[in-house]
mmCIF file of C-alpha atoms in Angstrom:
data_model
loop_
_atom_site.group_PDB
_atom_site.id
_atom_site.type_symbol
_atom_site.label_atom_id
_atom_site.label_comp_id
_atom_site.label_asym_id
_atom_site.label_seq_id
_atom_site.Cartn_x
_atom_site.Cartn_y
_atom_site.Cartn_z
ATOM 1 C CA MET Z 1 -0.426 0.300 -0.411
ATOM 2 C CA ASN Z 2 2.575 2.143 -0.010
ATOM 3 C CA HIS Z 3 2.807 3.354 -3.215
ATOM 4 C CA HIS Z 4 -0.396 5.227 -2.583
ATOM 5 C CA LEU Z 5 1.316 7.067 -0.148
ATOM 6 C CA ARG Z 6 3.575 9.024 -2.720
ATOM 7 C CA GLY Z 7 2.847 10.850 -5.498
ATOM 8 C CA PRO Z 8 0.901 9.899 -8.801
ATOM 9 C CA GLN Z 9 2.926 10.310 -11.916
ATOM 10 C CA LEU Z 10 3.102 13.479 -14.239
ATOM 11 C CA PRO Z 11 0.334 12.858 -17.136
ATOM 12 C CA PRO Z 12 0.646 13.555 -20.709
ATOM 13 C CA PRO Z 13 0.630 17.607 -21.047
ATOM 14 C CA ARG Z 14 -3.255 18.137 -23.515
ATOM 15 C CA GLY Z 15 -2.058 21.133 -25.226
ATOM 16 C CA PRO Z 16 0.800 23.988 -24.758
ATOM 17 C CA LEU Z 17 -0.238 25.054 -21.221
ATOM 18 C CA SER Z 18 0.168 22.165 -19.873
ATOM 19 C CA ALA Z 19 3.240 21.341 -21.394
ATOM 20 C CA ALA Z 20 4.681 24.041 -20.528
ATOM 21 C CA VAL Z 21 4.077 23.733 -17.102
ATOM 22 C CA THR Z 22 5.200 19.720 -17.145
ATOM 23 C CA ALA Z 23 8.529 20.847 -18.575
ATOM 24 C CA TYR Z 24 8.641 23.149 -15.724
ATOM 25 C CA LEU Z 25 8.014 20.499 -12.794
ATOM 26 C CA ARG Z 26 10.207 17.897 -14.855
ATOM 27 C CA GLY Z 27 12.956 20.589 -15.102
ATOM 28 C CA THR Z 28 13.444 20.514 -18.534
ATOM 29 C CA GLY Z 29 11.725 23.724 -20.174
ATOM 30 C CA PRO Z 30 10.221 26.915 -18.948
ATOM 31 C CA LEU Z 31 7.267 27.852 -17.604
ATOM 32 C CA PRO Z 32 4.184 29.614 -20.389
ATOM 33 C CA ARG Z 33 3.603 33.415 -19.065
ATOM 34 C CA PRO Z 34 0.956 34.279 -17.632
ATOM 35 C CA GLU Z 35 -0.433 36.056 -20.451
ATOM 36 C CA ASP Z 36 -1.391 33.368 -22.538
ATOM 37 C CA ALA Z 37 -3.647 31.281 -20.990
ATOM 38 C CA GLU Z 38 -5.923 35.220 -21.806
ATOM 39 C CA ASN Z 39 -7.998 32.889 -24.979
ATOM 40 C CA ALA Z 40 -7.739 29.948 -23.988
ATOM 41 C CA ASP Z 41 -10.650 27.978 -23.678
ATOM 42 C CA PRO Z 42 -12.064 28.457 -19.393
ATOM 43 C CA TYR Z 43 -13.905 24.523 -19.923
ATOM 44 C CA GLY Z 44 -10.781 23.343 -21.537
ATOM 45 C CA ASP Z 45 -8.893 20.203 -21.007
ATOM 46 C CA ASP Z 46 -4.728 22.841 -21.914
ATOM 47 C CA LEU Z 47 -6.712 25.139 -19.256
ATOM 48 C CA HIS Z 48 -7.984 22.767 -16.459
ATOM 49 C CA LEU Z 49 -5.183 19.977 -17.060
ATOM 50 C CA ALA Z 50 -2.274 23.013 -16.127
ATOM 51 C CA LEU Z 51 -4.402 24.001 -13.500
ATOM 52 C CA TYR Z 52 -5.119 20.577 -12.126
ATOM 53 C CA LEU Z 53 -1.052 20.091 -11.916
ATOM 54 C CA CYS Z 54 -0.863 23.501 -9.907
ATOM 55 C CA TYR Z 55 -3.038 22.871 -7.264
ATOM 56 C CA GLU Z 56 -2.215 19.287 -6.755
ATOM 57 C CA LEU Z 57 1.031 20.887 -5.112
ATOM 58 C CA HIS Z 58 -1.163 21.505 -2.584
ATOM 59 C CA TYR Z 59 -2.246 18.105 -1.977
ATOM 60 C CA ARG Z 60 0.162 15.214 -2.116
ATOM 61 C CA GLY Z 61 2.432 15.897 -5.362
ATOM 62 C CA PHE Z 62 3.707 14.215 -7.923
ATOM 63 C CA ALA Z 63 6.429 11.269 -8.340
ATOM 64 C CA GLY Z 64 9.433 12.824 -8.936
ATOM 65 C CA VAL Z 65 8.781 17.019 -8.051
ATOM 66 C CA GLY Z 66 10.808 18.605 -4.787
ATOM 67 C CA PRO Z 67 8.086 19.909 -2.567
ATOM 68 C CA ARG Z 68 10.195 23.104 -3.121
ATOM 69 C CA PHE Z 69 7.355 24.098 -6.064
ATOM 70 C CA GLU Z 70 4.040 24.641 -4.180
ATOM 71 C CA TRP Z 71 5.290 27.746 -3.141
ATOM 72 C CA ASP Z 72 7.919 28.635 -6.680
ATOM 73 C CA PRO Z 73 7.057 32.168 -7.410
ATOM 74 C CA GLY Z 74 6.646 31.604 -10.664
ATOM 75 C CA LEU Z 75 4.767 29.202 -11.097
ATOM 76 C CA LEU Z 76 2.128 30.679 -9.020
ATOM 77 C CA ALA Z 77 2.105 33.635 -10.883
ATOM 78 C CA VAL Z 78 0.598 31.381 -13.868
ATOM 79 C CA ARG Z 79 -1.814 29.598 -11.515
ATOM 80 C CA ALA Z 80 -3.203 33.716 -10.316
ATOM 81 C CA ALA Z 81 -3.720 33.687 -14.041
ATOM 82 C CA LEU Z 82 -5.268 30.335 -15.007
ATOM 83 C CA GLU Z 83 -7.289 30.991 -11.916
ATOM 84 C CA GLN Z 84 -8.341 34.088 -13.516
ATOM 85 C CA ARG Z 85 -9.586 32.999 -16.590
ATOM 86 C CA PHE Z 86 -11.288 30.113 -15.538
ATOM 87 C CA LEU Z 87 -13.308 32.123 -12.616
ATOM 88 C CA SER Z 88 -14.264 35.383 -14.477
ATOM 89 C CA ALA Z 89 -15.253 32.370 -17.042
ATOM 90 C CA LEU Z 90 -17.576 31.272 -14.185
ATOM 91 C CA ARG Z 91 -18.477 34.800 -12.814
ATOM 92 C CA ALA Z 92 -19.925 35.388 -16.576
ATOM 93 C CA ASP Z 93 -21.440 31.991 -17.414
ATOM 94 C CA THR Z 94 -22.970 30.613 -14.269
ATOM 95 C CA PRO Z 95 -27.295 31.153 -13.893
ATOM 96 C CA VAL Z 96 -26.942 32.385 -10.097
ATOM 97 C CA HIS Z 97 -30.611 33.102 -8.240
ATOM 98 C CA ALA Z 98 -32.168 35.863 -6.677
ATOM 99 C CA SER Z 99 -30.841 35.434 -3.169
ATOM 100 C CA LEU Z 100 -29.175 33.008 -0.882
ATOM 101 C CA ASP Z 101 -32.817 31.372 0.612
ATOM 102 C CA ASP Z 102 -33.733 30.044 -3.909
ATOM 103 C CA ALA Z 103 -30.561 28.660 -4.849
ATOM 104 C CA LEU Z 104 -30.909 27.217 -1.289
ATOM 105 C CA GLY Z 105 -34.220 26.163 -1.779
ATOM 106 C CA ALA Z 106 -33.770 25.202 -5.658
ATOM 107 C CA LEU Z 107 -31.210 22.382 -4.114
ATOM 108 C CA LEU Z 108 -34.064 20.491 -1.556
ATOM 109 C CA VAL Z 109 -36.168 19.810 -4.385
ATOM 110 C CA GLU Z 110 -35.966 16.679 -6.182
ATOM 111 C CA PRO Z 111 -38.183 16.109 -9.476
ATOM 112 C CA VAL Z 112 -40.852 13.814 -9.580
ATOM 113 C CA GLU Z 113 -39.071 11.409 -12.666
ATOM 114 C CA GLY Z 114 -35.286 13.451 -12.478
ATOM 115 C CA THR Z 115 -32.478 12.463 -16.059
ATOM 116 C CA GLY Z 116 -29.911 12.589 -14.305
ATOM 117 C CA VAL Z 117 -26.100 10.759 -14.202
ATOM 118 C CA THR Z 118 -27.775 9.373 -10.547
ATOM 119 C CA HIS Z 119 -31.237 8.453 -12.057
ATOM 120 C CA PHE Z 120 -29.531 6.632 -14.780
ATOM 121 C CA LEU Z 121 -27.763 5.022 -13.346
ATOM 122 C CA ARG Z 122 -30.155 3.529 -10.025
ATOM 123 C CA ASP Z 123 -32.174 2.911 -13.887
ATOM 124 C CA SER Z 124 -30.397 1.152 -16.352
ATOM 125 C CA GLY Z 125 -26.427 1.918 -16.081
ATOM 126 C CA GLU Z 126 -24.151 -1.872 -17.184
ATOM 127 C CA LEU Z 127 -21.002 -2.010 -14.969
ATOM 128 C CA TRP Z 128 -18.866 -0.809 -17.420
ATOM 129 C CA GLN Z 129 -20.710 3.390 -17.225
ATOM 130 C CA LEU Z 130 -20.403 2.836 -12.830
ATOM 131 C CA ARG Z 131 -16.901 2.122 -12.593
ATOM 132 C CA GLU Z 132 -16.132 4.984 -15.503
ATOM 133 C CA TYR Z 133 -18.511 6.902 -12.685
ATOM 134 C CA ALA Z 134 -16.429 5.454 -9.999
ATOM 135 C CA ALA Z 135 -12.601 5.985 -12.302
ATOM 136 C CA GLN Z 136 -13.540 9.553 -12.735
ATOM 137 C CA ARG Z 137 -14.858 10.582 -9.118
ATOM 138 C CA SER Z 138 -11.388 9.268 -8.001
ATOM 139 C CA LEU Z 139 -9.834 12.374 -8.140
ATOM 140 C CA TYR Z 140 -12.411 14.302 -6.367
ATOM 141 C CA HIS Z 141 -13.581 11.552 -3.645
ATOM 142 C CA LEU Z 142 -10.011 10.812 -2.651
ATOM 143 C CA LYS Z 143 -10.085 14.466 -1.203
ATOM 144 C CA GLU Z 144 -13.259 15.467 -1.179
ATOM 145 C CA ALA Z 145 -13.175 16.951 2.515
ATOM 146 C CA ASP Z 146 -9.211 18.102 1.698
ATOM 147 C CA PRO Z 147 -9.951 21.332 0.636
ATOM 148 C CA HIS Z 148 -12.703 21.998 2.095
ATOM 149 C CA ALA Z 149 -10.489 21.777 5.773
ATOM 150 C CA TRP Z 150 -8.680 25.241 4.785
ATOM 151 C CA VAL Z 151 -11.779 26.983 5.057
ATOM 152 C CA LEU Z 152 -12.022 26.068 9.121
ATOM 153 C CA PRO Z 153 -9.179 28.556 10.042
ATOM 154 C CA ARG Z 154 -10.923 31.162 7.589
ATOM 155 C CA LEU Z 155 -14.353 30.773 9.704
ATOM 156 C CA TRP Z 156 -15.079 31.192 13.500
ATOM 157 C CA GLY Z 157 -18.221 30.524 16.180
ATOM 158 C CA ARG Z 158 -21.022 28.227 14.929
ATOM 159 C CA ALA Z 159 -19.601 28.206 11.654
ATOM 160 C CA LYS Z 160 -16.192 27.038 12.720
ATOM 161 C CA ALA Z 161 -17.775 24.290 15.225
ATOM 162 C CA ALA Z 162 -20.055 22.870 12.550
ATOM 163 C CA MET Z 163 -17.319 22.348 9.772
ATOM 164 C CA ALA Z 164 -15.681 20.573 11.532
ATOM 165 C CA ALA Z 165 -17.923 18.649 13.056
ATOM 166 C CA VAL Z 166 -19.084 17.900 9.510
ATOM 167 C CA GLU Z 167 -15.573 17.158 8.019
ATOM 168 C CA TYR Z 168 -14.829 14.667 11.247
ATOM 169 C CA ASP Z 169 -16.702 12.617 10.292
ATOM 170 C CA GLU Z 170 -15.898 13.410 6.148
ATOM 171 C CA PHE Z 171 -11.837 11.505 8.190
ATOM 172 C CA GLY Z 172 -13.895 8.838 9.664
ATOM 173 C CA GLY Z 173 -14.671 9.833 13.143
ATOM 174 C CA GLY Z 174 -10.675 9.799 14.495
ATOM 175 C CA ARG Z 175 -11.032 5.801 12.615
ATOM 176 C CA ALA Z 176 -8.928 5.478 9.723
ATOM 177 C CA GLU Z 177 -10.707 2.179 8.130
ATOM 178 C CA ARG Z 178 -13.541 4.905 8.393
ATOM 179 C CA VAL Z 179 -12.304 7.827 6.339
ATOM 180 C CA HIS Z 180 -14.457 8.666 3.567
ATOM 181 C CA ALA Z 181 -11.892 8.207 0.935
ATOM 182 C CA ARG Z 182 -11.481 5.562 2.496
ATOM 183 C CA LEU Z 183 -14.681 3.912 2.600
ATOM 184 C CA PHE Z 184 -14.405 5.004 -1.750
ATOM 185 C CA ALA Z 185 -10.877 3.050 -2.496
ATOM 186 C CA ASP Z 186 -12.570 0.278 -0.763
ATOM 187 C CA LEU Z 187 -15.548 0.635 -3.853
ATOM 188 C CA MET Z 188 -13.332 1.010 -6.979
ATOM 189 C CA THR Z 189 -11.784 -2.678 -5.236
ATOM 190 C CA ASP Z 190 -15.018 -3.850 -5.781
ATOM 191 C CA LEU Z 191 -15.379 -2.492 -9.274
ATOM 192 C CA GLY Z 192 -12.432 -3.200 -9.720
ATOM 193 C CA LEU Z 193 -9.854 -0.219 -10.729
ATOM 194 C CA ASP Z 194 -6.303 0.637 -9.292
ATOM 195 C CA THR Z 195 -6.608 2.711 -6.277
ATOM 196 C CA GLY Z 196 -4.192 4.588 -6.810
ATOM 197 C CA TYR Z 197 -4.065 8.508 -5.777
ATOM 198 C CA GLY Z 198 -4.885 9.590 -8.908
ATOM 199 C CA HIS Z 199 -4.215 6.849 -11.622
ATOM 200 C CA TYR Z 200 -8.092 8.162 -13.302
ATOM 201 C CA LEU Z 201 -5.938 11.301 -14.221
ATOM 202 C CA ASP Z 202 -5.609 10.929 -17.985
ATOM 203 C CA ALA Z 203 -7.989 9.884 -18.265
ATOM 204 C CA ALA Z 204 -10.491 12.221 -17.015
ATOM 205 C CA PRO Z 205 -11.912 14.578 -19.003
ATOM 206 C CA ALA Z 206 -11.585 18.601 -18.803
ATOM 207 C CA GLU Z 207 -15.565 18.745 -17.192
ATOM 208 C CA MET Z 208 -14.046 16.545 -14.385
ATOM 209 C CA LEU Z 209 -10.757 18.193 -13.773
ATOM 210 C CA ALA Z 210 -13.479 21.403 -13.671
ATOM 211 C CA VAL Z 211 -15.090 19.846 -10.679
ATOM 212 C CA VAL Z 212 -12.262 19.532 -9.070
ATOM 213 C CA ASN Z 213 -10.029 21.982 -9.282
ATOM 214 C CA LEU Z 214 -13.509 24.682 -8.683
ATOM 215 C CA MET Z 215 -12.964 22.604 -5.236
ATOM 216 C CA SER Z 216 -8.709 23.844 -4.674
ATOM 217 C CA LEU Z 217 -10.006 27.298 -6.101
ATOM 218 C CA PHE Z 218 -12.421 27.854 -3.741
ATOM 219 C CA GLY Z 219 -10.201 26.637 -0.736
ATOM 220 C CA LEU Z 220 -6.541 27.688 -1.179
ATOM 221 C CA HIS Z 221 -8.645 31.541 -1.929
ATOM 222 C CA ARG Z 222 -9.623 33.476 1.646
ATOM 223 C CA GLU Z 223 -11.483 35.842 -0.410
ATOM 224 C CA LEU Z 224 -13.490 33.428 -1.540
ATOM 225 C CA ARG Z 225 -14.231 31.095 1.693
ATOM 226 C CA GLY Z 226 -18.136 32.295 1.125
ATOM 227 C CA ALA Z 227 -18.044 30.876 -2.398
ATOM 228 C CA LEU Z 228 -16.782 27.069 -0.725
ATOM 229 C CA VAL Z 229 -19.207 27.340 2.276
ATOM 230 C CA GLY Z 230 -21.478 27.210 -0.639
ATOM 231 C CA HIS Z 231 -19.674 24.690 -2.785
ATOM 232 C CA PHE Z 232 -19.985 22.306 0.576
ATOM 233 C CA ALA Z 233 -23.993 22.788 0.842
ATOM 234 C CA GLU Z 234 -24.694 21.370 -2.973
ATOM 235 C CA VAL Z 235 -23.120 18.871 -1.926
ATOM 236 C CA GLU Z 236 -24.530 17.808 1.225
ATOM 237 C CA ILE Z 237 -27.885 18.300 0.042
ATOM 238 C CA THR Z 238 -27.798 16.804 -2.700
ATOM 239 C CA SER Z 239 -25.700 13.972 -1.496
ATOM 240 C CA SER Z 240 -28.027 11.973 0.395
ATOM 241 C CA PRO Z 241 -31.015 11.651 -2.926
ATOM 242 C CA GLY Z 242 -28.235 10.958 -4.852
ATOM 243 C CA SER Z 243 -26.237 8.164 -2.972
ATOM 244 C CA ARG Z 244 -29.446 6.729 -2.415
ATOM 245 C CA ARG Z 245 -30.211 6.498 -6.494
ATOM 246 C CA LEU Z 246 -25.800 4.897 -6.711
ATOM 247 C CA ALA Z 247 -26.535 2.167 -4.037
ATOM 248 C CA GLU Z 248 -29.814 0.927 -5.477
ATOM 249 C CA ALA Z 249 -27.161 0.590 -8.858
ATOM 250 C CA MET Z 250 -24.721 -0.836 -6.901
ATOM 251 C CA ARG Z 251 -27.074 -3.937 -5.928
ATOM 252 C CA ARG Z 252 -28.656 -3.557 -8.876
ATOM 253 C CA THR Z 253 -25.204 -5.161 -10.958
ATOM 254 C CA GLY Z 254 -23.694 -6.222 -7.777
ATOM 255 C CA ALA Z 255 -20.945 -4.134 -8.051
ATOM 256 C CA GLY Z 256 -19.602 -5.532 -4.273
ATOM 257 C CA PRO Z 257 -20.448 -5.174 -0.864
ATOM 258 C CA ALA Z 258 -17.466 -1.957 -0.624
ATOM 259 C CA ALA Z 259 -19.393 -0.312 -3.615
ATOM 260 C CA GLU Z 260 -23.305 -0.696 -1.685
ATOM 261 C CA PHE Z 261 -21.445 1.080 1.710
ATOM 262 C CA PHE Z 262 -20.259 3.270 0.432
ATOM 263 C CA TYR Z 263 -23.380 5.585 -0.935
ATOM 264 C CA ASP Z 264 -25.492 3.856 2.134
ATOM 265 C CA GLU Z 265 -22.819 5.225 4.690
ATOM 266 C CA HIS Z 266 -23.646 9.142 2.264
ATOM 267 C CA VAL Z 267 -27.674 7.962 2.270
ATOM 268 C CA GLU Z 268 -27.385 7.987 5.922
ATOM 269 C CA ALA Z 269 -25.032 10.436 7.099
ATOM 270 C CA ASP Z 270 -25.430 13.159 4.663
ATOM 271 C CA ALA Z 271 -28.745 14.014 5.846
ATOM 272 C CA VAL Z 272 -27.690 14.759 9.186
ATOM 273 C CA HIS Z 273 -24.514 17.216 7.127
ATOM 274 C CA GLU Z 274 -26.875 18.628 5.341
ATOM 275 C CA GLN Z 275 -29.296 20.240 8.351
ATOM 276 C CA VAL Z 276 -25.742 21.545 10.481
ATOM 277 C CA VAL Z 277 -24.214 22.266 6.571
ATOM 278 C CA ARG Z 278 -27.851 24.912 6.420
ATOM 279 C CA HIS Z 279 -28.075 25.905 9.986
ATOM 280 C CA ASP Z 280 -25.090 26.103 11.893
ATOM 281 C CA VAL Z 281 -22.383 26.943 9.130
ATOM 282 C CA ILE Z 282 -24.524 29.029 6.605
ATOM 283 C CA GLY Z 283 -25.995 30.747 9.324
ATOM 284 C CA GLY Z 284 -23.089 31.036 11.321
ATOM 285 C CA LEU Z 285 -21.502 32.102 8.889
ATOM 286 C CA LEU Z 286 -24.299 34.516 8.307
ATOM 287 C CA ASP Z 287 -24.514 35.592 11.809
ATOM 288 C CA GLU Z 288 -20.539 36.738 11.692
ATOM 289 C CA GLU Z 289 -20.462 37.859 7.962
ATOM 290 C CA PRO Z 290 -24.493 39.123 6.188
ATOM 291 C CA GLU Z 291 -22.644 40.015 2.868
ATOM 292 C CA LEU Z 292 -20.898 36.555 1.883
ATOM 293 C CA ALA Z 293 -24.247 35.042 1.351
ATOM 294 C CA ALA Z 294 -24.199 36.292 -2.083
ATOM 295 C CA ASP Z 295 -20.815 34.370 -2.503
ATOM 296 C CA ILE Z 296 -22.076 31.080 -0.763
ATOM 297 C CA THR Z 297 -25.276 32.534 -3.389
ATOM 298 C CA PHE Z 298 -22.153 31.974 -6.416
ATOM 299 C CA GLY Z 299 -20.061 29.352 -5.229
ATOM 300 C CA ILE Z 300 -23.999 26.701 -4.310
ATOM 301 C CA ASP Z 301 -24.584 27.785 -8.543
ATOM 302 C CA ALA Z 302 -21.336 27.481 -10.165
ATOM 303 C CA THR Z 303 -21.339 23.095 -8.001
ATOM 304 C CA GLU Z 304 -24.305 22.966 -10.003
ATOM 305 C CA TYR Z 305 -23.338 24.695 -13.101
ATOM 306 C CA LEU Z 306 -20.252 22.381 -13.733
ATOM 307 C CA GLU Z 307 -21.456 19.329 -12.551
ATOM 308 C CA ASP Z 308 -24.327 19.820 -15.160
ATOM 309 C CA ARG Z 309 -21.086 19.636 -18.011
ATOM 310 C CA LEU Z 310 -19.942 16.787 -16.618
ATOM 311 C CA ALA Z 311 -23.305 15.570 -16.507
ATOM 312 C CA ARG Z 312 -24.138 16.047 -20.170
ATOM 313 C CA ARG Z 313 -21.029 14.924 -21.225
ATOM 314 C CA LEU Z 314 -21.404 12.058 -19.208
ATOM 315 C CA LEU Z 315 -24.747 10.517 -20.294
ATOM 316 C CA ALA Z 316 -24.711 12.313 -23.938
ATOM 317 C CA HIS Z 317 -21.343 9.765 -24.684
ATOM 318 C CA TRP Z 318 -23.641 7.110 -22.139
ATOM 319 C CA HIS Z 319 -26.756 7.377 -24.331
ATOM 320 C CA ALA Z 320 -24.867 6.725 -27.827
ATOM 321 C CA GLY Z 321 -23.198 3.335 -26.051
ATOM 322 C CA ARG Z 322 -19.525 5.524 -25.983
ATOM 323 C CA SER Z 323 -17.172 5.396 -23.076
ATOM 324 C CA SER Z 324 -17.284 8.828 -21.742
ATOM 325 C CA LEU Z 325 -13.585 9.040 -20.855
ATOM 326 C CA ARG Z 326 -10.323 10.079 -22.813
ATOM 327 C CA THR Z 327 -8.960 6.267 -22.439
ATOM 328 C CA PRO Z 328 -11.373 3.474 -22.174
ATOM 329 C CA LEU Z 329 -11.111 1.326 -18.913
ATOM 330 C CA GLU Z 330 -11.844 -3.302 -20.526
ATOM 331 C CA ARG Z 331 -15.042 -3.235 -20.433
ATOM 332 C CA GLU Z 332 -14.843 -5.697 -17.727
ATOM 333 C CA PRO Z 333 -13.527 -5.540 -14.076
ATOM 334 C CA VAL Z 334 -10.565 -7.810 -12.244
ATOM 335 C CA GLN Z 335 -11.676 -10.288 -9.925
ATOM 336 C CA GLN Z 336 -11.057 -9.479 -6.941
ATOM 337 C CA GLN Z 337 -10.640 -11.731 -3.778
ATOM 338 C CA PRO Z 338 -13.419 -12.112 -0.805
ATOM 339 C CA LEU Z 339 -12.516 -9.225 1.554
ATOM 340 C CA GLU Z 340 -10.604 -10.932 4.817
ATOM 341 C CA GLN Z 341 -13.107 -8.771 7.169
ATOM 342 C CA GLU Z 342 -16.593 -7.278 7.737
ATOM 343 C CA ILE Z 343 -17.423 -3.702 6.128
ATOM 344 C CA PRO Z 344 -17.138 -1.665 8.882
ATOM 345 C CA HIS Z 345 -20.507 0.016 9.597
ATOM 346 C CA THR Z 346 -20.974 3.748 11.488
ATOM 347 C CA SER Z 347 -23.001 4.000 14.198
#
């Protein structure tokens, strides 16, 4: 298991920006100029891989890339330009609710006949599509709670206490085997996927990278703390019903006990988290800083906007019988050995 504690390999570039950032991290070439980001596609593969590479230096980094690059001034200048291009496009393109109450109210409405990804996977998804979904979401779930933890020193009072309580659950309540990233790795094992951190980076399209990059963008900037709380609220409020559908999909396809358990656990846990986030994290933050309501709203709506872009790609490819990944997986999962111990249950 030790190889999972080291950083993943640098992926192949997807354009001039990511090629230059990769070369710089390898010590074989100069950085791109910050102004080179100005004309890049703000939702494209090249910009989002370059931005992902910059952000990952604040997590586990990459094999062979020294830790000094995390605060390299030139790299930070390039990252700032990439962020500005992405954030400006998001502010221009995201349909934003008129008020925070409207945004939260919309999250609480479950359509009678949904047409999203989790509905598709529950009703007719095949095992190969569940495997693709898990491979892509591994870039998110194997670091899910980490960027949200960056907001803790930027909160105080009721909001800080409530945020820390939810994060404590995400990190397993003090038990390593219950850390949610660990549970997702167990799910991947059931599905015959490689559980290495960042293993599926090259396979993931720009739409998935943008979803992951949004967490880091909000988490690394104190001025975007309200947007990060909005992102957190969107994730927690929508998680329980979506997880219920995914648990049903895992059972229907015989994906395995750990695959079922990950989503079953989120049905219960996130139903509780939703209440805490709305009443105590958001409520506590607005008690202290009511001027952040618009930022929280933007965080909710920007998250929804990027998740919708990802959903459109997944469903378009799957309805056409095509892989949604840049490099398709083998259709049949690797046969796994029986679990040596019972899947742990949370109280």
